[in-house]
Each structure stands twice: as structure tokens, then as C-alpha cells.
Amino acid sequence: MVSHAIVDARSITAHHPLGTSTGHVVELRGQWDLLVRRALDVSTLAVELAALSEPEFLSLCDWLQDAGRGLPFRFLSVHAPTKQLALPEADLVELLLALPPVVDAIVVHPDVLERPERFAALGRTLVIENMDGRKGTGRTAAELEPYFAALPDAGFCLDVPHAGSIDPSMGVAHDLLDAFGERLRHVHVSSVDEDCHHLPLTAEDEEAFGPVLARCRDVPWILEADLPRR
Amino acid sequence: MPPPGPPPAWPGRPPPGVGSPLQHPVVPVPAGSVPGVTDTPQDALLELAAHSRSGFPHLVAARDRTERDLDDLRRRLSDVPRDGTTAVVMMGSWGRRERTSGSDDDFLVLVDGERRPDAEPQLERLESLLGLGEAKPGTQGIFGQQVFVGPMVRHIGLQDDTNANLTQRMLLLLESVPVVGRESYRRSLEQVVDGYLAGQAKDYRPPRFLLNDLIRYWRTICVDFAGKARAEEQKWGMRNAKLRLNRKLLFAGGLVPVLLCHLQRQDDQRAFLLDALQAPPTDRLAHAFLRYDAVDEGVRALGAYDRWIGLLDDAETRAHLRGLTREAAAEDPRFRDVRRLAKEFEQGLLALLFETRLSPLAREFVVF
């Protein structure tokens, strides 16, 4: 019989697969070779290439066409732009559709979608993220429901601190998993400050998030801040 | 059967006061200690489906279709002359209870005992009843054969355990269902299990001999896939998809009950394995997801597999995948979806094996 003495004390960093977002590496913004090298220091298995502004996104599209095939990650998501949006939405969708097959998921913020149904052509590659407490919509299961109704093939990205910013008891996070857990594709993990800026995960949040993350043991966890130091 | 409606409360949500399940104690989980989980995996898929909003409609439909087709086949084979030592056994999607519109008739005439020329039914008696048209069984010399249980069991390992012998033995254990000759089938299955357990089983230990052969079989399938891909480009897309999904289900669905023998005394492992192996692999996996408190992960994993069965049921998708070379698959949107489903399925299996209380067993016994 397996010994009771073998106790597997897990921490966030022991999760498989764990990866990082490039979004918090502000000093290297737009330098995709260097950003990916930094991400590889965290994990060769999972990554999120975050192109939060449209100019960054355009440079990422070019870079991925050349470098995409050589990337080692088993899970690669691209965070679609949420700022400095100048392109017509239909043109943005065309660019997202043209991303190379190495991209497993494309994360969008629901609050910036003008006409969600335009994104339907992205099929199961599209992933909708829940929003933080500062945003006007996309925060709760009820607010996300119309987006998934318009995009029935879309996956779900649970941003754990976003949900925690609305309900520190994490009830909203559990509601989101109850409603969209079958669509769950990956999670975002970090702590956030009062303005919802991402910070390395604190020990308190790690404990608070534990029961939520324990429902997400099969999907990649993407860190949206530096690895927590313990 | 109609898919069940949404669950009243998601079972993965921990009750108030329960701490982080990320710290999982390594204690055995006898089935009786988990509310609603029985000792047998039979129909566990439907239990897990009750926790899912989709209700796994494609798997449920495929299971219903298989039962209907089995009834039909039993009627058609009832008049075929058969001696008391043989059984006609269906394998593949029949055994997994996953028949779709494109499934073929992978069958064996299983003969209890040593090789002999007069075992009935002879294959020609079945020619007009099984494997007609597109349902013709695979052409690799595995199916559509008379197979004798004596040599199958005597040659576990070493030179005489040919690829065909290993494959037939494993498929008999992992994905088979008798059409006629249920008693002979049961005796044969017992002999195969005994062939692995005799002199090898230990109290509260997974049976290593069987475990090693199962892992060997899975790795053999993977190596043979690569060998076939080098030899011929044809059907790469379908073969790859089935390797990632159907074959992986088969392997994991065998791995779980073998690991769970660690809950059994040596004398009980035979009955435990025989009971578990009578259930389709989707039941065995669903049972493990339920028992090891991984309902969310199980719903996602088998939900992905369910969508794959839905795709397999579509003739146009099947034709598309069959026509896909490795090079073309890399850029193909439909194959990309299949690959994504396969990843989701695999992630769920990995979570079951390495992120639950099964983890110490997987670590202790699966790698070395």
C-alpha cells in the first residue's frame, strides 16, 4: 500500500502545465524574441503572448508568421489587443484568423467586442476572459452568458484575480466555473492591487484561490506576473 | 436516452470550510467512502454526464447504437453452428460501446484451448454476416481471425509473443464484447487475467506483469504509428486522430483499473479486474474521475472525447481526415480542432493520474 507518509504539498508553481504571460514584461514590450526567451525561463510548455495594444498585436502577427513553427510550447495562446484599437473590428478578426496553427487559443476581453458574432469564425480557438471589477461588463456568469450565447464554440479563460476583485470570497469564481467550466481552456493567475494591476501571487491569495484552482487541475495556468517568491 | 439537464449544484465546488484541495493526502479511497460512487464502473459515464451541461450526447447516442446493433447481431448469429468452446467477440468501437455511422466490424472467433482446425464457427460461415461493405474489419491480420486462447496466454512476452498476439490479447482485455458464446468468452478472459496474475500478484500492489504489458502495448501502438507513417502517407490524419483519442482512451481505461488493484488484496484482484474490464473504457475513466474527486476535469476530458465521437459520426469529416497527409494536417483547420480536443482529453487524463490521489501510484508504478 502506498505510504500515508508521502504527502504531496502542492503549490501554484508545481502545477503542470504552468506558463507565463509576456504582458507583464513591460521593458521588453514588442520585442518578441526577447519576450519568448523570458517566457522560456518559466516554462517550455505553456505561454501567453500578450499583445495588449493594437500596434503590439500587428508586430506579433508578423513575428509569428516567421517564428511560430519553431516554438516549443505545447500550449500557446495569444491575447488579442484591448487598447489603442484603430482597425475596424472585421479587419481585426481577419488578422486573428490568419494567425498560424501553432496558436491554440486567442483570448479576448468581452467588454471591447463591438459585435461578438463577428468573432464566431474563430471557432474553438476563441477564448473569452472574465473581467475585473473596474469593467462595466463581462465580470460575472450572468454578464458573460450573452457572449457565449453569441459564440457557442468559444472557450473560457478564468482570470482568478479578476473574479476575486469582485468577490474576495471567490463565490463569483465558483459561479463562473459552474456556468462555463466545460468550456475552460486555461486560467490566469496572479494577485492584483487596488487598481487591478497584476502583482506576483501573494501567499494569502494562493490560499484563497486554492479551492478554485483545484477545479482547474487539467488546464494550463498562465502567470500574469513574475513567479511568486516564497 | 435524453441528455440530463443541468446539475442543481456543481459537485466540484468545495463545501464551506474545506481547505485547499491542492494539498491532497495520499490515502487510498475505497469506493464506499465516496458518496454515490459504487465499486463497479458500470454506467459511470452516465453518472458523470449528469454533472455536465452537455450530457455527452454523442457518447450516449453511440452507446445506444452499439446496444441496438449488438442485439441485432446476436439475432443474426444465433443460427450459426458453434461448438461449446468458442465465442464470437466484437472489438474496437463495439467493445468501447462507441459505434458510429462509420464503424467497422472488428471481430474475433475466440477459441478456448489449443490450436485446432475444426473449431466452429469457421470464418467462412461469418462472411455473409459480418464485415460487409465498408464495415470490413482491419486488414493487419489482427481481426477476422480464429484466435486460440491457449497460445495467447502461454506466450506473454519473449519471441513468440508476436505483435498480433499482443494486440489480440490486449484488445480482448480492454475493448471486447461477446456476441455469442458468453460463457466461453468469460472463461477466456479469466485465463488471460490469470495469465498475468498467477504467481505475480501481491496484496495492495498493482500487478506489475499486467501493468508492464499494458504500457508496452501502448508504446507499441505509438511506435507502429510512426512506422506506418514512414511507410505510407495515406490516412495519416485519421490514424493520428485515433491514436490521440481512441487509443489513448483504451490505454488510460486499462491503466486505471490496474492501478486501482492497489486497493485490493491479492485474492480479490482477479474478480476486481474482471468486473472492471467488463465495463467500457469510458465507464472506467468516468468512475475514476468521480472516485478521485475530479469531476470538473472529468467533465472536460470526456466532453472533449464526446465531441470527437460526434465528429467521427460525420461521413464528410471522416473522409476529410482519411485524406489528410501529415504535411497537410499541419495547416488544416479541422485537424487543428481535432488536435485541440485531443489535448483537452489528454490534459484531463494527466490531471487524473498526476493531480489527484492517484498521483503517488502513477509516480510509483507507471514510469519504471
mmCIF file of C-alpha atoms in Angstrom, chain B:
data_model
loop_
_atom_site.group_PDB
_atom_site.id
_atom_site.type_symbol
_atom_site.label_atom_id
_atom_site.label_comp_id
_atom_site.label_asym_id
_atom_site.label_seq_id
_atom_site.Cartn_x
_atom_site.Cartn_y
_atom_site.Cartn_z
ATOM 1 C CA MET B 1 -31.666 8.326 -23.616
ATOM 2 C CA PRO B 2 -32.111 12.113 -23.467
ATOM 3 C CA PRO B 3 -29.176 14.061 -22.038
ATOM 4 C CA PRO B 4 -29.711 15.010 -18.420
ATOM 5 C CA GLY B 5 -30.461 18.631 -17.579
ATOM 6 C CA PRO B 6 -28.047 20.966 -15.815
ATOM 7 C CA PRO B 7 -26.986 19.859 -12.363
ATOM 8 C CA PRO B 8 -28.525 21.677 -9.424
ATOM 9 C CA ALA B 9 -25.120 22.469 -7.953
ATOM 10 C CA TRP B 10 -21.694 21.862 -9.364
ATOM 11 C CA PRO B 11 -20.149 18.987 -7.482
ATOM 12 C CA GLY B 12 -16.608 20.296 -7.789
ATOM 13 C CA ARG B 13 -17.383 23.292 -5.610
ATOM 14 C CA PRO B 14 -15.978 22.510 -2.186
ATOM 15 C CA PRO B 15 -18.283 22.722 0.804
ATOM 16 C CA PRO B 16 -17.746 25.637 3.172
ATOM 17 C CA GLY B 17 -14.830 25.114 5.498
ATOM 18 C CA VAL B 18 -12.917 22.798 3.220
ATOM 19 C CA GLY B 19 -9.354 23.953 2.703
ATOM 20 C CA SER B 20 -7.319 23.968 -0.444
ATOM 21 C CA PRO B 21 -7.609 20.622 -2.229
ATOM 22 C CA LEU B 22 -4.279 21.361 -3.830
ATOM 23 C CA GLN B 23 -2.851 19.592 -0.829
ATOM 24 C CA HIS B 24 -4.116 16.089 -1.310
ATOM 25 C CA PRO B 25 -3.453 13.485 1.318
ATOM 26 C CA VAL B 26 -2.184 10.241 -0.078
ATOM 27 C CA VAL B 27 -4.670 7.776 1.257
ATOM 28 C CA PRO B 28 -6.489 5.054 -0.589
ATOM 29 C CA VAL B 29 -10.069 5.842 -1.474
ATOM 30 C CA PRO B 30 -12.259 2.782 -1.101
ATOM 31 C CA ALA B 31 -15.262 3.367 -3.329
ATOM 32 C CA GLY B 32 -17.698 3.041 -0.454
ATOM 33 C CA SER B 33 -16.210 6.131 1.163
ATOM 34 C CA VAL B 34 -17.192 8.407 -1.717
ATOM 35 C CA PRO B 35 -20.882 9.269 -1.660
ATOM 36 C CA GLY B 36 -22.660 7.965 -4.731
ATOM 37 C CA VAL B 37 -19.644 6.072 -6.099
ATOM 38 C CA THR B 38 -20.046 2.311 -6.222
ATOM 39 C CA ASP B 39 -17.402 -0.368 -6.525
ATOM 40 C CA THR B 40 -18.240 -1.103 -10.150
ATOM 41 C CA PRO B 41 -17.574 1.259 -13.017
ATOM 42 C CA GLN B 42 -20.631 0.086 -14.999
ATOM 43 C CA ASP B 43 -22.588 3.120 -16.257
ATOM 44 C CA ALA B 44 -20.298 5.616 -14.506
ATOM 45 C CA LEU B 45 -20.225 7.582 -17.768
ATOM 46 C CA LEU B 46 -23.889 8.392 -17.286
ATOM 47 C CA GLU B 47 -23.221 9.445 -13.697
ATOM 48 C CA LEU B 48 -20.531 11.821 -14.864
ATOM 49 C CA ALA B 49 -22.770 13.030 -17.690
ATOM 50 C CA ALA B 50 -25.286 14.120 -15.067
ATOM 51 C CA HIS B 51 -22.683 16.662 -13.884
ATOM 52 C CA SER B 52 -22.230 18.003 -17.404
ATOM 53 C CA ARG B 53 -24.411 20.570 -19.132
ATOM 54 C CA SER B 54 -23.970 18.830 -22.469
ATOM 55 C CA GLY B 55 -24.744 15.353 -21.110
ATOM 56 C CA PHE B 56 -22.186 13.780 -23.518
ATOM 57 C CA PRO B 57 -24.842 13.392 -26.247
ATOM 58 C CA HIS B 58 -22.590 11.724 -28.820
ATOM 59 C CA LEU B 59 -21.234 9.109 -26.414
ATOM 60 C CA VAL B 60 -24.715 8.355 -25.128
ATOM 61 C CA ALA B 61 -26.046 8.006 -28.678
ATOM 62 C CA ALA B 62 -23.101 5.800 -29.678
ATOM 63 C CA ARG B 63 -23.679 3.606 -26.653
ATOM 64 C CA ASP B 64 -27.368 3.239 -27.522
ATOM 65 C CA ARG B 65 -26.467 2.449 -31.127
ATOM 66 C CA THR B 66 -23.974 -0.206 -30.011
ATOM 67 C CA GLU B 67 -26.527 -1.924 -27.792
ATOM 68 C CA ARG B 68 -29.087 -1.936 -30.612
ATOM 69 C CA ASP B 69 -26.556 -3.276 -33.086
ATOM 70 C CA LEU B 70 -25.384 -5.944 -30.631
ATOM 71 C CA ASP B 71 -28.952 -7.146 -30.218
ATOM 72 C CA ASP B 72 -29.315 -7.276 -33.980
ATOM 73 C CA LEU B 73 -26.027 -9.109 -34.402
ATOM 74 C CA ARG B 74 -26.954 -11.651 -31.736
ATOM 75 C CA ARG B 75 -30.136 -12.422 -33.626
ATOM 76 C CA ARG B 76 -28.263 -12.792 -36.910
ATOM 77 C CA LEU B 77 -25.593 -15.081 -35.410
ATOM 78 C CA SER B 78 -27.933 -17.192 -33.336
ATOM 79 C CA ASP B 79 -28.228 -19.886 -36.014
ATOM 80 C CA VAL B 80 -24.524 -20.120 -36.831
ATOM 81 C CA PRO B 81 -23.194 -23.535 -35.740
ATOM 82 C CA ARG B 82 -20.829 -23.111 -32.800
ATOM 83 C CA ASP B 83 -19.088 -25.574 -30.516
ATOM 84 C CA GLY B 84 -19.089 -25.055 -26.762
ATOM 85 C CA THR B 85 -15.559 -23.690 -26.627
ATOM 86 C CA THR B 86 -15.920 -20.685 -28.892
ATOM 87 C CA ALA B 87 -17.269 -17.173 -28.802
ATOM 88 C CA VAL B 88 -17.717 -14.536 -31.471
ATOM 89 C CA VAL B 89 -16.309 -11.376 -29.960
ATOM 90 C CA MET B 90 -16.568 -7.827 -31.268
ATOM 91 C CA MET B 91 -13.672 -5.435 -30.666
ATOM 92 C CA GLY B 92 -12.841 -1.811 -31.367
ATOM 93 C CA SER B 93 -15.738 0.624 -31.281
ATOM 94 C CA TRP B 94 -18.095 -2.246 -30.462
ATOM 95 C CA GLY B 95 -16.127 -3.066 -27.330
ATOM 96 C CA ARG B 96 -15.851 0.571 -26.373
ATOM 97 C CA ARG B 97 -19.636 0.936 -26.962
ATOM 98 C CA GLU B 98 -18.831 3.785 -29.340
ATOM 99 C CA ARG B 99 -20.289 2.719 -32.635
ATOM 100 C CA THR B 100 -20.893 5.493 -35.108
ATOM 101 C CA SER B 101 -22.094 5.504 -38.688
ATOM 102 C CA GLY B 102 -18.582 4.707 -39.953
ATOM 103 C CA SER B 103 -17.618 1.922 -37.581
ATOM 104 C CA ASP B 104 -16.348 -1.359 -38.955
ATOM 105 C CA ASP B 105 -16.831 -4.915 -37.756
ATOM 106 C CA ASP B 106 -13.613 -5.807 -35.968
ATOM 107 C CA PHE B 107 -14.262 -9.311 -34.683
ATOM 108 C CA LEU B 108 -12.505 -12.447 -33.488
ATOM 109 C CA VAL B 109 -13.641 -16.017 -33.156
ATOM 110 C CA LEU B 110 -12.215 -16.766 -29.741
ATOM 111 C CA VAL B 111 -11.466 -20.435 -29.121
ATOM 112 C CA ASP B 112 -10.923 -21.673 -25.588
ATOM 113 C CA GLY B 113 -7.942 -24.048 -25.676
ATOM 114 C CA GLU B 114 -5.181 -25.041 -28.074
ATOM 115 C CA ARG B 115 -4.956 -24.526 -31.808
ATOM 116 C CA ARG B 116 -7.156 -26.962 -33.782
ATOM 117 C CA PRO B 117 -8.549 -26.962 -37.305
ATOM 118 C CA ASP B 118 -12.162 -27.861 -36.594
ATOM 119 C CA ALA B 119 -13.280 -25.104 -34.220
ATOM 120 C CA GLU B 120 -16.707 -23.756 -35.112
ATOM 121 C CA PRO B 121 -17.697 -21.337 -36.424
ATOM 122 C CA GLN B 122 -15.247 -21.396 -39.296
ATOM 123 C CA LEU B 123 -14.616 -17.926 -40.672
ATOM 124 C CA GLU B 124 -16.415 -18.546 -43.946
ATOM 125 C CA ARG B 125 -19.657 -19.090 -42.051
ATOM 126 C CA LEU B 126 -19.450 -15.492 -40.877
ATOM 127 C CA GLU B 127 -18.566 -13.949 -44.224
ATOM 128 C CA SER B 128 -22.125 -13.073 -45.129
ATOM 129 C CA LEU B 129 -22.948 -11.811 -41.627
ATOM 130 C CA LEU B 130 -20.025 -9.680 -40.503
ATOM 131 C CA GLY B 131 -17.755 -7.078 -42.061
ATOM 132 C CA LEU B 132 -19.849 -6.365 -45.101
ATOM 133 C CA GLY B 133 -19.091 -3.415 -47.343
ATOM 134 C CA GLU B 134 -17.387 -0.553 -45.520
ATOM 135 C CA ALA B 135 -17.625 -2.445 -42.234
ATOM 136 C CA LYS B 136 -14.844 -4.818 -43.363
ATOM 137 C CA PRO B 137 -12.506 -5.438 -40.423
ATOM 138 C CA GLY B 138 -8.962 -4.069 -40.377
ATOM 139 C CA THR B 139 -6.511 -5.680 -42.771
ATOM 140 C CA GLN B 140 -3.476 -6.015 -40.473
ATOM 141 C CA GLY B 141 -4.066 -9.679 -39.620
ATOM 142 C CA ILE B 142 -5.477 -8.825 -36.204
ATOM 143 C CA PHE B 143 -9.231 -9.149 -36.756
ATOM 144 C CA GLY B 144 -11.416 -11.546 -38.709
ATOM 145 C CA GLN B 145 -9.395 -14.486 -37.310
ATOM 146 C CA GLN B 146 -9.852 -17.538 -35.172
ATOM 147 C CA VAL B 147 -7.747 -16.952 -32.081
ATOM 148 C CA PHE B 148 -6.799 -19.702 -29.641
ATOM 149 C CA VAL B 149 -6.606 -18.725 -26.014
ATOM 150 C CA GLY B 150 -4.013 -21.367 -25.056
ATOM 151 C CA PRO B 151 -1.110 -19.921 -27.058
ATOM 152 C CA MET B 152 -2.373 -16.376 -26.497
ATOM 153 C CA VAL B 153 -1.852 -16.777 -22.762
ATOM 154 C CA ARG B 154 1.190 -19.045 -22.899
ATOM 155 C CA HIS B 155 3.132 -16.570 -24.984
ATOM 156 C CA ILE B 156 3.128 -13.446 -22.879
ATOM 157 C CA GLY B 157 6.489 -11.885 -23.618
ATOM 158 C CA LEU B 158 9.501 -13.264 -25.472
ATOM 159 C CA GLN B 159 9.847 -14.182 -29.122
ATOM 160 C CA ASP B 160 6.546 -15.969 -29.682
ATOM 161 C CA ASP B 161 4.502 -13.062 -28.370
ATOM 162 C CA THR B 162 4.036 -11.560 -31.798
ATOM 163 C CA ASN B 163 2.615 -8.112 -32.433
ATOM 164 C CA ALA B 164 -0.675 -9.795 -33.424
ATOM 165 C CA ASN B 165 -0.743 -11.950 -30.271
ATOM 166 C CA LEU B 166 -0.054 -8.959 -28.023
ATOM 167 C CA THR B 167 -2.653 -6.846 -29.796
ATOM 168 C CA GLN B 168 -5.365 -9.515 -29.731
ATOM 169 C CA ARG B 169 -4.713 -10.241 -26.056
ATOM 170 C CA MET B 170 -4.807 -6.582 -25.062
ATOM 171 C CA LEU B 171 -7.876 -5.780 -27.103
ATOM 172 C CA LEU B 172 -9.634 -8.781 -25.603
ATOM 173 C CA LEU B 173 -8.907 -7.383 -22.152
ATOM 174 C CA LEU B 174 -9.573 -3.735 -22.893
ATOM 175 C CA GLU B 175 -12.271 -3.406 -25.553
ATOM 176 C CA SER B 176 -14.211 -6.546 -26.302
ATOM 177 C CA VAL B 177 -17.798 -7.655 -26.054
ATOM 178 C CA PRO B 178 -19.182 -11.140 -26.789
ATOM 179 C CA VAL B 179 -21.953 -11.593 -29.331
ATOM 180 C CA VAL B 180 -22.450 -15.320 -28.913
ATOM 181 C CA GLY B 181 -20.668 -17.712 -26.544
ATOM 182 C CA ARG B 182 -20.734 -15.539 -23.450
ATOM 183 C CA GLU B 183 -19.527 -18.397 -21.202
ATOM 184 C CA SER B 184 -16.568 -19.224 -23.446
ATOM 185 C CA TYR B 185 -15.720 -15.556 -23.602
ATOM 186 C CA ARG B 186 -15.776 -15.258 -19.827
ATOM 187 C CA ARG B 187 -13.554 -18.345 -19.424
ATOM 188 C CA SER B 188 -11.113 -16.934 -21.948
ATOM 189 C CA LEU B 189 -10.988 -13.582 -20.220
ATOM 190 C CA GLU B 190 -10.365 -15.310 -16.895
ATOM 191 C CA GLN B 191 -7.499 -17.251 -18.405
ATOM 192 C CA VAL B 192 -5.887 -14.097 -19.738
ATOM 193 C CA VAL B 193 -6.222 -12.328 -16.380
ATOM 194 C CA ASP B 194 -4.897 -15.435 -14.616
ATOM 195 C CA GLY B 195 -2.001 -15.496 -17.057
ATOM 196 C CA TYR B 196 -0.944 -12.140 -15.690
ATOM 197 C CA LEU B 197 -1.780 -12.606 -12.021
ATOM 198 C CA ALA B 198 -0.684 -16.201 -11.310
ATOM 199 C CA GLY B 199 2.398 -16.116 -9.116
ATOM 200 C CA GLN B 200 2.746 -12.393 -9.667
ATOM 201 C CA ALA B 201 0.015 -10.636 -7.672
ATOM 202 C CA LYS B 202 0.712 -9.146 -4.261
ATOM 203 C CA ASP B 203 -1.585 -7.639 -1.649
ATOM 204 C CA TYR B 204 -2.244 -3.933 -2.243
ATOM 205 C CA ARG B 205 0.049 -3.695 -5.253
ATOM 206 C CA PRO B 206 -0.865 -3.106 -8.885
ATOM 207 C CA PRO B 207 0.030 -6.301 -10.801
ATOM 208 C CA ARG B 208 3.329 -5.380 -12.430
ATOM 209 C CA PHE B 209 3.283 -8.049 -15.127
ATOM 210 C CA LEU B 210 -0.026 -6.809 -16.498
ATOM 211 C CA LEU B 211 0.927 -3.179 -15.969
ATOM 212 C CA ASN B 212 4.158 -3.582 -17.903
ATOM 213 C CA ASP B 213 2.428 -5.389 -20.760
ATOM 214 C CA LEU B 214 -0.240 -2.704 -20.934
ATOM 215 C CA ILE B 215 2.361 0.055 -21.098
ATOM 216 C CA ARG B 216 4.339 -1.966 -23.635
ATOM 217 C CA TYR B 217 1.192 -2.275 -25.756
ATOM 218 C CA TRP B 218 0.519 1.472 -25.689
ATOM 219 C CA ARG B 219 4.100 2.305 -26.619
ATOM 220 C CA THR B 220 3.992 -0.358 -29.348
ATOM 221 C CA ILE B 221 0.935 1.325 -30.870
ATOM 222 C CA CYS B 222 2.783 4.657 -30.831
ATOM 223 C CA VAL B 223 5.908 3.223 -32.431
ATOM 224 C CA ASP B 224 3.889 1.321 -35.023
ATOM 225 C CA PHE B 225 2.021 4.511 -35.876
ATOM 226 C CA ALA B 226 5.319 6.228 -36.666
ATOM 227 C CA GLY B 227 6.455 3.187 -38.642
ATOM 228 C CA LYS B 228 3.281 3.191 -40.710
ATOM 229 C CA ALA B 229 3.554 6.926 -41.268
ATOM 230 C CA ARG B 230 7.041 6.465 -42.694
ATOM 231 C CA ALA B 231 5.907 3.642 -44.929
ATOM 232 C CA GLU B 232 2.827 5.345 -46.358
ATOM 233 C CA GLU B 233 1.340 8.830 -46.253
ATOM 234 C CA GLN B 234 -2.237 7.672 -46.657
ATOM 235 C CA LYS B 235 -4.764 8.075 -43.864
ATOM 236 C CA TRP B 236 -2.267 9.924 -41.655
ATOM 237 C CA GLY B 237 -4.893 12.335 -40.346
ATOM 238 C CA MET B 238 -7.355 9.671 -39.248
ATOM 239 C CA ARG B 239 -4.670 7.405 -37.812
ATOM 240 C CA ASN B 240 -3.142 10.251 -35.845
ATOM 241 C CA ALA B 241 -6.512 11.388 -34.527
ATOM 242 C CA LYS B 242 -7.406 7.874 -33.416
ATOM 243 C CA LEU B 243 -4.015 7.460 -31.744
ATOM 244 C CA ARG B 244 -4.513 10.701 -29.818
ATOM 245 C CA LEU B 245 -8.065 9.866 -28.779
ATOM 246 C CA ASN B 246 -9.419 6.319 -29.157
ATOM 247 C CA ARG B 247 -6.140 4.546 -28.437
ATOM 248 C CA LYS B 248 -5.279 6.844 -25.570
ATOM 249 C CA LEU B 249 -8.701 6.198 -24.070
ATOM 250 C CA LEU B 250 -8.037 2.499 -24.376
ATOM 251 C CA PHE B 251 -4.671 2.725 -22.635
ATOM 252 C CA ALA B 252 -5.840 5.006 -19.834
ATOM 253 C CA GLY B 253 -9.007 2.971 -19.422
ATOM 254 C CA GLY B 254 -6.815 -0.075 -18.783
ATOM 255 C CA LEU B 255 -4.261 1.722 -16.674
ATOM 256 C CA VAL B 256 -6.788 2.939 -14.121
ATOM 257 C CA PRO B 257 -8.201 -0.436 -13.010
ATOM 258 C CA VAL B 258 -4.722 -1.961 -12.972
ATOM 259 C CA LEU B 259 -3.504 0.829 -10.671
ATOM 260 C CA LEU B 260 -6.623 0.517 -8.544
ATOM 261 C CA CYS B 261 -5.655 -3.062 -7.718
ATOM 262 C CA HIS B 262 -3.602 -1.369 -5.022
ATOM 263 C CA LEU B 263 -6.826 -1.234 -3.020
ATOM 264 C CA GLN B 264 -7.260 -4.999 -3.231
ATOM 265 C CA ARG B 265 -5.803 -7.991 -1.504
ATOM 266 C CA GLN B 266 -4.114 -10.431 -3.851
ATOM 267 C CA ASP B 267 -7.044 -12.867 -3.742
ATOM 268 C CA ASP B 268 -9.520 -10.162 -4.720
ATOM 269 C CA GLN B 269 -7.638 -8.644 -7.647
ATOM 270 C CA ARG B 270 -8.870 -11.198 -10.182
ATOM 271 C CA ALA B 271 -12.556 -10.531 -9.513
ATOM 272 C CA PHE B 272 -11.909 -6.797 -9.318
ATOM 273 C CA LEU B 273 -10.178 -6.717 -12.703
ATOM 274 C CA LEU B 274 -12.741 -8.948 -14.397
ATOM 275 C CA ASP B 275 -15.550 -6.715 -13.169
ATOM 276 C CA ALA B 276 -13.794 -3.523 -14.227
ATOM 277 C CA LEU B 277 -12.842 -4.864 -17.658
ATOM 278 C CA GLN B 278 -16.446 -5.791 -18.416
ATOM 279 C CA ALA B 279 -17.282 -2.087 -18.377
ATOM 280 C CA PRO B 280 -16.467 0.080 -21.413
ATOM 281 C CA PRO B 281 -13.294 2.174 -21.017
ATOM 282 C CA THR B 282 -15.325 5.395 -20.857
ATOM 283 C CA ASP B 283 -17.088 3.961 -17.781
ATOM 284 C CA ARG B 284 -13.775 3.017 -16.181
ATOM 285 C CA LEU B 285 -12.403 6.504 -16.653
ATOM 286 C CA ALA B 286 -15.611 8.251 -15.600
ATOM 287 C CA HIS B 287 -15.642 6.099 -12.475
ATOM 288 C CA ALA B 288 -12.085 7.152 -11.636
ATOM 289 C CA PHE B 289 -12.837 10.848 -12.190
ATOM 290 C CA LEU B 290 -15.807 10.537 -9.833
ATOM 291 C CA ARG B 291 -13.996 8.485 -7.235
ATOM 292 C CA TYR B 292 -10.934 10.709 -7.159
ATOM 293 C CA ASP B 293 -12.898 13.930 -6.814
ATOM 294 C CA ALA B 294 -12.007 15.239 -10.247
ATOM 295 C CA VAL B 295 -15.486 15.852 -11.588
ATOM 296 C CA ASP B 296 -14.677 19.161 -13.297
ATOM 297 C CA GLU B 297 -11.684 17.636 -15.039
ATOM 298 C CA GLY B 298 -13.630 14.504 -15.951
ATOM 299 C CA VAL B 299 -16.455 16.510 -17.473
ATOM 300 C CA ARG B 300 -13.973 18.408 -19.633
ATOM 301 C CA ALA B 301 -11.961 15.332 -20.620
ATOM 302 C CA LEU B 302 -14.917 13.171 -21.559
ATOM 303 C CA GLY B 303 -16.676 16.214 -23.004
ATOM 304 C CA ALA B 304 -13.776 16.584 -25.448
ATOM 305 C CA TYR B 305 -13.928 12.874 -26.216
ATOM 306 C CA ASP B 306 -17.667 13.185 -26.734
ATOM 307 C CA ARG B 307 -17.166 15.881 -29.360
ATOM 308 C CA TRP B 308 -14.637 13.635 -31.104
ATOM 309 C CA ILE B 309 -17.203 10.830 -31.285
ATOM 310 C CA GLY B 310 -19.587 13.400 -32.791
ATOM 311 C CA LEU B 311 -17.008 14.220 -35.471
ATOM 312 C CA LEU B 312 -16.387 10.521 -36.156
ATOM 313 C CA ASP B 313 -20.092 10.104 -36.799
ATOM 314 C CA ASP B 314 -19.891 12.562 -39.681
ATOM 315 C CA ALA B 315 -19.029 10.903 -43.007
ATOM 316 C CA GLU B 316 -17.604 14.066 -44.509
ATOM 317 C CA THR B 317 -15.256 14.607 -41.557
ATOM 318 C CA ARG B 318 -14.105 11.001 -41.706
ATOM 319 C CA ALA B 319 -13.360 11.267 -45.405
ATOM 320 C CA HIS B 320 -11.522 14.537 -44.825
ATOM 321 C CA LEU B 321 -9.318 13.083 -42.071
ATOM 322 C CA ARG B 322 -8.592 9.944 -44.088
ATOM 323 C CA GLY B 323 -7.370 12.062 -46.965
ATOM 324 C CA LEU B 324 -5.087 14.190 -44.816
ATOM 325 C CA THR B 325 -1.334 13.744 -45.072
ATOM 326 C CA ARG B 326 0.944 14.776 -42.231
ATOM 327 C CA GLU B 327 2.095 17.840 -44.134
ATOM 328 C CA ALA B 328 -1.441 18.949 -44.959
ATOM 329 C CA ALA B 329 -2.635 18.323 -41.393
ATOM 330 C CA ALA B 330 -0.268 20.948 -40.039
ATOM 331 C CA GLU B 331 -2.271 23.709 -41.719
ATOM 332 C CA ASP B 332 -5.706 22.110 -41.687
ATOM 333 C CA PRO B 333 -8.326 23.897 -39.530
ATOM 334 C CA ARG B 334 -10.390 20.771 -38.991
ATOM 335 C CA PHE B 335 -7.396 18.746 -37.887
ATOM 336 C CA ARG B 336 -6.452 21.640 -35.633
ATOM 337 C CA ASP B 337 -9.812 21.242 -33.879
ATOM 338 C CA VAL B 338 -9.269 17.509 -33.509
ATOM 339 C CA ARG B 339 -5.800 18.105 -32.104
ATOM 340 C CA ARG B 340 -7.269 20.587 -29.625
ATOM 341 C CA LEU B 341 -9.886 18.078 -28.486
ATOM 342 C CA ALA B 342 -7.139 15.503 -28.084
ATOM 343 C CA LYS B 343 -5.113 17.895 -25.950
ATOM 344 C CA GLU B 344 -8.089 18.633 -23.730
ATOM 345 C CA PHE B 345 -8.706 14.923 -23.353
ATOM 346 C CA GLU B 346 -5.075 14.215 -22.537
ATOM 347 C CA GLN B 347 -4.905 17.079 -20.042
ATOM 348 C CA GLY B 348 -7.850 15.593 -18.165
ATOM 349 C CA LEU B 349 -6.198 12.175 -18.062
ATOM 350 C CA LEU B 350 -2.942 13.669 -16.845
ATOM 351 C CA ALA B 351 -4.788 15.559 -14.125
ATOM 352 C CA LEU B 352 -6.497 12.336 -13.043
ATOM 353 C CA LEU B 353 -3.210 10.472 -12.888
ATOM 354 C CA PHE B 354 -0.956 13.178 -11.503
ATOM 355 C CA GLU B 355 -3.103 15.786 -9.741
ATOM 356 C CA THR B 356 -5.341 13.554 -7.622
ATOM 357 C CA ARG B 357 -4.758 10.909 -5.024
ATOM 358 C CA LEU B 358 -3.846 8.564 -7.866
ATOM 359 C CA SER B 359 -0.666 10.575 -8.287
ATOM 360 C CA PRO B 360 1.534 8.596 -5.881
ATOM 361 C CA LEU B 361 0.545 5.389 -7.654
ATOM 362 C CA ALA B 362 1.244 6.798 -11.101
ATOM 363 C CA ARG B 363 4.577 8.055 -9.873
ATOM 364 C CA GLU B 364 5.489 4.865 -8.060
ATOM 365 C CA PHE B 365 4.464 2.354 -10.696
ATOM 366 C CA VAL B 366 3.954 3.833 -14.165
ATOM 367 C CA VAL B 367 7.341 5.242 -15.069
ATOM 368 C CA PHE B 368 9.737 2.437 -14.038
#
